[in-house]
Coordinates of C-alpha atoms and ligand atoms in Angstrom, one line a residue:
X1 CA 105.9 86.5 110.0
X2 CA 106.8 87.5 106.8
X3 CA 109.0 90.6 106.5
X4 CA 109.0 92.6 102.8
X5 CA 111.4 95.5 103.3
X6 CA 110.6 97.9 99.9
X7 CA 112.5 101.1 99.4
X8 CA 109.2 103.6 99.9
X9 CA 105.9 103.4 100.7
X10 CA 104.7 103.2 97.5
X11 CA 106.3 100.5 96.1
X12 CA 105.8 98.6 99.4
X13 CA 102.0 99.3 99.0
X14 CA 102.3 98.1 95.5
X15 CA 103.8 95.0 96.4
X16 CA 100.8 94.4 99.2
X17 CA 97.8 95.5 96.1
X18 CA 99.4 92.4 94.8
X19 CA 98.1 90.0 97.6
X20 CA 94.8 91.5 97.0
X21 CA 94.3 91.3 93.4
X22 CA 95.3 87.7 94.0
X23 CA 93.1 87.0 96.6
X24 CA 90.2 89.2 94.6
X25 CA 90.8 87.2 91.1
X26 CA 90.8 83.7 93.2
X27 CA 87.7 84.6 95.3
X28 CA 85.4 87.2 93.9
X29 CA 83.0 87.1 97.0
X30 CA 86.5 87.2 99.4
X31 CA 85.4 89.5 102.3
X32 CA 88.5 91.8 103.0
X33 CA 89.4 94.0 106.3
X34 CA 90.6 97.1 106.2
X35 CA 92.0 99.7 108.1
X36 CA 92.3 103.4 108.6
X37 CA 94.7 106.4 109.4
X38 CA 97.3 107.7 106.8
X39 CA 99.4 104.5 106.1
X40 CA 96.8 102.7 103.4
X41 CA 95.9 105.3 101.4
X42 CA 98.8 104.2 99.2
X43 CA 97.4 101.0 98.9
X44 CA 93.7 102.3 98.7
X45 CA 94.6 104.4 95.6
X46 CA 96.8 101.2 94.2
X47 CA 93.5 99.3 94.5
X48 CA 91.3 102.3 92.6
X49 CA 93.8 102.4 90.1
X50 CA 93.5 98.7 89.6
X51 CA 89.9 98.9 89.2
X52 CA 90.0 101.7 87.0
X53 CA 92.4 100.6 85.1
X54 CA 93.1 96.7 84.7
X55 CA 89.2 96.0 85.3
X56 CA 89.6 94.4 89.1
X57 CA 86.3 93.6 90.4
X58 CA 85.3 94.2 93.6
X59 CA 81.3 94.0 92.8
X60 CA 81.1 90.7 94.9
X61 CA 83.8 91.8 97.3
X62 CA 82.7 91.9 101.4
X63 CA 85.0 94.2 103.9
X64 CA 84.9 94.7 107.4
X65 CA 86.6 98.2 108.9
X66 CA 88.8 97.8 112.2
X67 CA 87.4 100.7 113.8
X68 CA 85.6 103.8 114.7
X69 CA 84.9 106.8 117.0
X70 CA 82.6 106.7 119.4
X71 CA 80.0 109.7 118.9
X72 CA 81.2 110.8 115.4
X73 CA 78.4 110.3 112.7
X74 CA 79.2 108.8 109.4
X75 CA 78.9 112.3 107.8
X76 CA 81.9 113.5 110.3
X77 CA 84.6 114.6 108.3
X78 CA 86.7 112.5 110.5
X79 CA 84.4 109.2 111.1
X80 CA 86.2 106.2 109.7
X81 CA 83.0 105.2 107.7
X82 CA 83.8 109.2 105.8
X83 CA 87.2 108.3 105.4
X84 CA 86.6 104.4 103.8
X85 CA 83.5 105.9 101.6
X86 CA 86.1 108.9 100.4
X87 CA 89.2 107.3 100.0
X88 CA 88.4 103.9 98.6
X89 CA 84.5 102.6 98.7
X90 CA 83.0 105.4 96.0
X91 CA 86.1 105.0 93.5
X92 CA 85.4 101.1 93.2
X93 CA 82.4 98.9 92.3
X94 CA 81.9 97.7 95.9
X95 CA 78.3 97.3 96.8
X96 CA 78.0 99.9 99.6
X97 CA 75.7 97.7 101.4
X98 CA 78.5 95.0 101.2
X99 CA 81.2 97.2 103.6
X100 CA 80.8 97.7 107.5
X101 CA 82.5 99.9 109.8
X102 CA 81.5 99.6 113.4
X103 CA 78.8 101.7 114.4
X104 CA 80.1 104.8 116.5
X105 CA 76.6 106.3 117.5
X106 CA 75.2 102.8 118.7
X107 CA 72.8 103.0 121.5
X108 CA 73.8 99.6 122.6
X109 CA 77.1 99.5 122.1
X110 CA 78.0 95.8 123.3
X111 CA 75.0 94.8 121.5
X112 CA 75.9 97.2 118.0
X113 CA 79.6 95.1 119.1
X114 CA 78.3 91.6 119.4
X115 CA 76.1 92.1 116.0
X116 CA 79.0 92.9 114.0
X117 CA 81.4 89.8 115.2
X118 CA 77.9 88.2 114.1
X119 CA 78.3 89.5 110.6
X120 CA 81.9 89.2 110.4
X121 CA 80.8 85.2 111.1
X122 CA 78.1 85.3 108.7
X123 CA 80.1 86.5 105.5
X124 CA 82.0 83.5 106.1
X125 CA 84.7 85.4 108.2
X126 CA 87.6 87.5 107.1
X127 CA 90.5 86.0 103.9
X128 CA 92.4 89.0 104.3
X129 CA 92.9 91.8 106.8
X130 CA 94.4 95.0 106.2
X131 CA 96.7 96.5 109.3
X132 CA 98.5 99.2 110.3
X133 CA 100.5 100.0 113.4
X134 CA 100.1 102.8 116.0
X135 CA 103.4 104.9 117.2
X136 CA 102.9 102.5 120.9
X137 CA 102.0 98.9 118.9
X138 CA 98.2 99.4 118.7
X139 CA 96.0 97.8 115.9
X140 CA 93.1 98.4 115.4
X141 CA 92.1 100.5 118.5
X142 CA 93.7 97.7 120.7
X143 CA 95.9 99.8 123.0
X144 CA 98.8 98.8 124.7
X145 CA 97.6 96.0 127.2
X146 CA 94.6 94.7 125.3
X147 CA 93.8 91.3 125.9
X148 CA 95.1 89.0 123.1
X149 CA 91.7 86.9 123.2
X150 CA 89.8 90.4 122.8
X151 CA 86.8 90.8 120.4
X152 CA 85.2 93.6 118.8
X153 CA 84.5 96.1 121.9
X154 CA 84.3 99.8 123.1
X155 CA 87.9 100.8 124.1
X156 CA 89.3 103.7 125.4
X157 CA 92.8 105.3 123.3
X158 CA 96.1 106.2 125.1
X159 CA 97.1 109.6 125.6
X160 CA 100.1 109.2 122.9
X161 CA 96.9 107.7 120.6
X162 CA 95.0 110.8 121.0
X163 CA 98.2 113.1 120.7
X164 CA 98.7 111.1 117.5
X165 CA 95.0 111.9 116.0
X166 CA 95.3 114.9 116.6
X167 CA 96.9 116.0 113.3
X168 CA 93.8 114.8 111.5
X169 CA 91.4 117.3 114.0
X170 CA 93.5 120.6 113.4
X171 CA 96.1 119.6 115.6
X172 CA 93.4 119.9 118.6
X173 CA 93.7 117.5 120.9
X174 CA 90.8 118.5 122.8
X175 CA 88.5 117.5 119.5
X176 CA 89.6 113.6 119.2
X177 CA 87.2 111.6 120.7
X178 CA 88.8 109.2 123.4
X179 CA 86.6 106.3 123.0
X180 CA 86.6 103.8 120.0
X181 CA 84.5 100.5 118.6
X182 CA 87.5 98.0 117.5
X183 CA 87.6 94.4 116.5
X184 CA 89.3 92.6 119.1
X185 CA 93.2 90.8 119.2
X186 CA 91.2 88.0 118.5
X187 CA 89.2 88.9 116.0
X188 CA 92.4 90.1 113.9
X189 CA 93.8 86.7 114.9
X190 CA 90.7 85.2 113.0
X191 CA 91.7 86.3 109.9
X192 CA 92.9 84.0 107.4
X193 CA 96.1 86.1 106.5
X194 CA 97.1 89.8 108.3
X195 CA 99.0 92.4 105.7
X196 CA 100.2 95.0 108.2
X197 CA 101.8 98.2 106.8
X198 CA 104.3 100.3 108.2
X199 CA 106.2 103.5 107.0
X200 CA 108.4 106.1 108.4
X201 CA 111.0 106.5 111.1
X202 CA 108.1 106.7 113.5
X203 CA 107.2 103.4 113.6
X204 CA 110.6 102.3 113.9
X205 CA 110.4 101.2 117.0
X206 CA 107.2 99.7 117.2
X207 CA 108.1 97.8 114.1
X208 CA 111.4 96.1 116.3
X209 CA 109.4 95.5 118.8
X210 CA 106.2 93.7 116.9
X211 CA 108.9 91.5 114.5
X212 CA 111.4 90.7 117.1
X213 CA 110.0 91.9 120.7
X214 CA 108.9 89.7 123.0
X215 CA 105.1 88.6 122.5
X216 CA 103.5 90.9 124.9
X217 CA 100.5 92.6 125.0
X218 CA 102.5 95.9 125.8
X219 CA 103.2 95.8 122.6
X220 CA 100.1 94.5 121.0
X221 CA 101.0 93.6 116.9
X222 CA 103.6 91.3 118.5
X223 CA 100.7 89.0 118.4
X224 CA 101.0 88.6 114.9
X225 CA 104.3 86.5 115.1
X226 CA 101.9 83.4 116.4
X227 CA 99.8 84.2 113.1
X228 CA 99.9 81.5 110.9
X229 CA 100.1 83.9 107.3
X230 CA 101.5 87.4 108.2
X231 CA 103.1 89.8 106.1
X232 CA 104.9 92.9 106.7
X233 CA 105.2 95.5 104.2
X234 CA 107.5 98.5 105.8
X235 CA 109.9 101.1 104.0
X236 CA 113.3 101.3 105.1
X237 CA 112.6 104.0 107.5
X238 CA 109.9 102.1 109.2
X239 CA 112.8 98.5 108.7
X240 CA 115.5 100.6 110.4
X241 CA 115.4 99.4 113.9
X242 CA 115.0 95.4 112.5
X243 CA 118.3 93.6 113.9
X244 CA 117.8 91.2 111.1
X245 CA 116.6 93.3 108.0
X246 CA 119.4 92.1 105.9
X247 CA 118.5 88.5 106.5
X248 CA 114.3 89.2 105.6
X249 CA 115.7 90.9 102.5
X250 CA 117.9 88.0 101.4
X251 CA 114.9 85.6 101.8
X252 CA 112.6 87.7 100.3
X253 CA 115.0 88.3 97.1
X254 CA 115.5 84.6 97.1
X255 CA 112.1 83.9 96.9
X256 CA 110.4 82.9 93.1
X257 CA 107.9 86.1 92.0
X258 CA 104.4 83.4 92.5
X259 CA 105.4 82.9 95.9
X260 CA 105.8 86.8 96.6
X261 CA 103.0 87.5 95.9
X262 CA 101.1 84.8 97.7
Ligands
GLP301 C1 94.8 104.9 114.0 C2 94.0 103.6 113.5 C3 94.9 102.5 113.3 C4 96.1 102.9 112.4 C5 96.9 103.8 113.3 C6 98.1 104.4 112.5 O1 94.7 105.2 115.3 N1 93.0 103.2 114.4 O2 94.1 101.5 112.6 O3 96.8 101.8 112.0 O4 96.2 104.8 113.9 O5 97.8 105.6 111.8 P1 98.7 106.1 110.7 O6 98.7 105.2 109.6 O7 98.1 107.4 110.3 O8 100.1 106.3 111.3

């Protein structure tokens, strides 16, 4: 795992656009995953601005969404598929028909589940996902515990998950939904390279644990040290509890500018 330790947010989500205008400019069709909650939107608006302004082109571009509440409709204020078609899809040239975000009102749901590893498979599977981190380790929706082979499936969040949410439904706990659709541990593990993101003190310690924890699936983004091409992009809040920040520092300042943003 690499670990890229920036002094905010913003320039840390400036630093990960960077992967995915190089990824975008090498493969025009790339199919991209992406993720929710408050952390991306730094690097959602880094990627408008991109568009907008250097001409990036996501017209051929695929993505795949981690996640979503079970029983909110797309139209809910706070469904995922909203958020993705607010915050990033409608300021870009992606084909809407090209993005998916699990289904939260599926009849079926291991059938609306099994359909959308299907198209994950189909699209020639995912060059680059997008993660966050929950306060307890989660990504995705994969709580604490999740089985590391795990595909996309119905899960059900923690109590600290749901406290969490919370701030997005009026600070009314009693209004977030306590089921989820999430790709799976190993579905994430299928992609061809993770970016996880990470700012603020609060994920301190989830951060320590994920980078130099045990792998356990008590803390489930520990995974992501057996991934192959993993980067971290964290602010020094978020970097505070790393036992060996200064070292990832000194290798990433040592590293020439092609390579960092590879
Ligand atoms: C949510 C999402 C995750 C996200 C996490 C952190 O529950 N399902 O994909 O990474 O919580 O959210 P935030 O970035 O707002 O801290």
């Amino acid at each position: 795992m690499e670990i890229i330790i920036k002094e905010n947010g913003q320039v840390a989500s400036e630093a990960a656009a960077r992967i995915v205008v190089r990824l975008v400019k090498e493969k025009p069709n790339a199919v991209i995953g992406l993720a929710t909650g408050s952390t991306p939107l730094m690097l959602y608006r880094e990627m408008i601005r991109l568009h907008k302004e250097e001409g990036l082109d996501f017209s051929q571009v695929t993505t795949f969404n981690l996640d979503e509440y079970i029983g909110l409709p797309p139209e809910h204020e706070q469904s995922y598929r909203r958020f993705m078609n607010e915050n990033l899809f409608k300021h870009i040239n992606i084909k809407m028909e090209n993005t998916h975000v699990p289904d939260g009102m599926a009849e079926d749901v291991p059938a609306s589940c099994a359909a959308y590893e299907q198209a994950i498979i189909d699209a020639g599977g995912i060059d680059l996902q997008v993660l966050g981190i929950g306060s307890d380790g989660h990504v995705g929706f994969n709580e604490p515990t999740s089985s590391f082979a795990s595909r996309t499936r119905i899960k059900t969040l923690t109590r600290e998950t749901v406290a969490d949410n919370a701030r997005f439904f009026d600070d009314d706990e009693s209004m977030v939904p306590h089921h989820c659709v999430t790709m799976g541990i190993g579905t994430i593990m299928d992609a061809r390279m993770n970016i996880m993101l990470a700012f603020g003190e609060r994920k301190a310690d989830a951060i320590a644990d994920t980078v130099e924890g045990p792998i356990a699936s008590i803390m489930p983004a520990s995974i992501l040290q057996y991934h192959p091409a993993a980067k971290l992009f964290i602010d020094e809040a978020a970097a505070s509890k790393l036992k060996l920040a200064s070292y990832y520092r000194w290798v990433y300042d040592g590293k020439p500018k092609w390579q960092k943003d590879a």
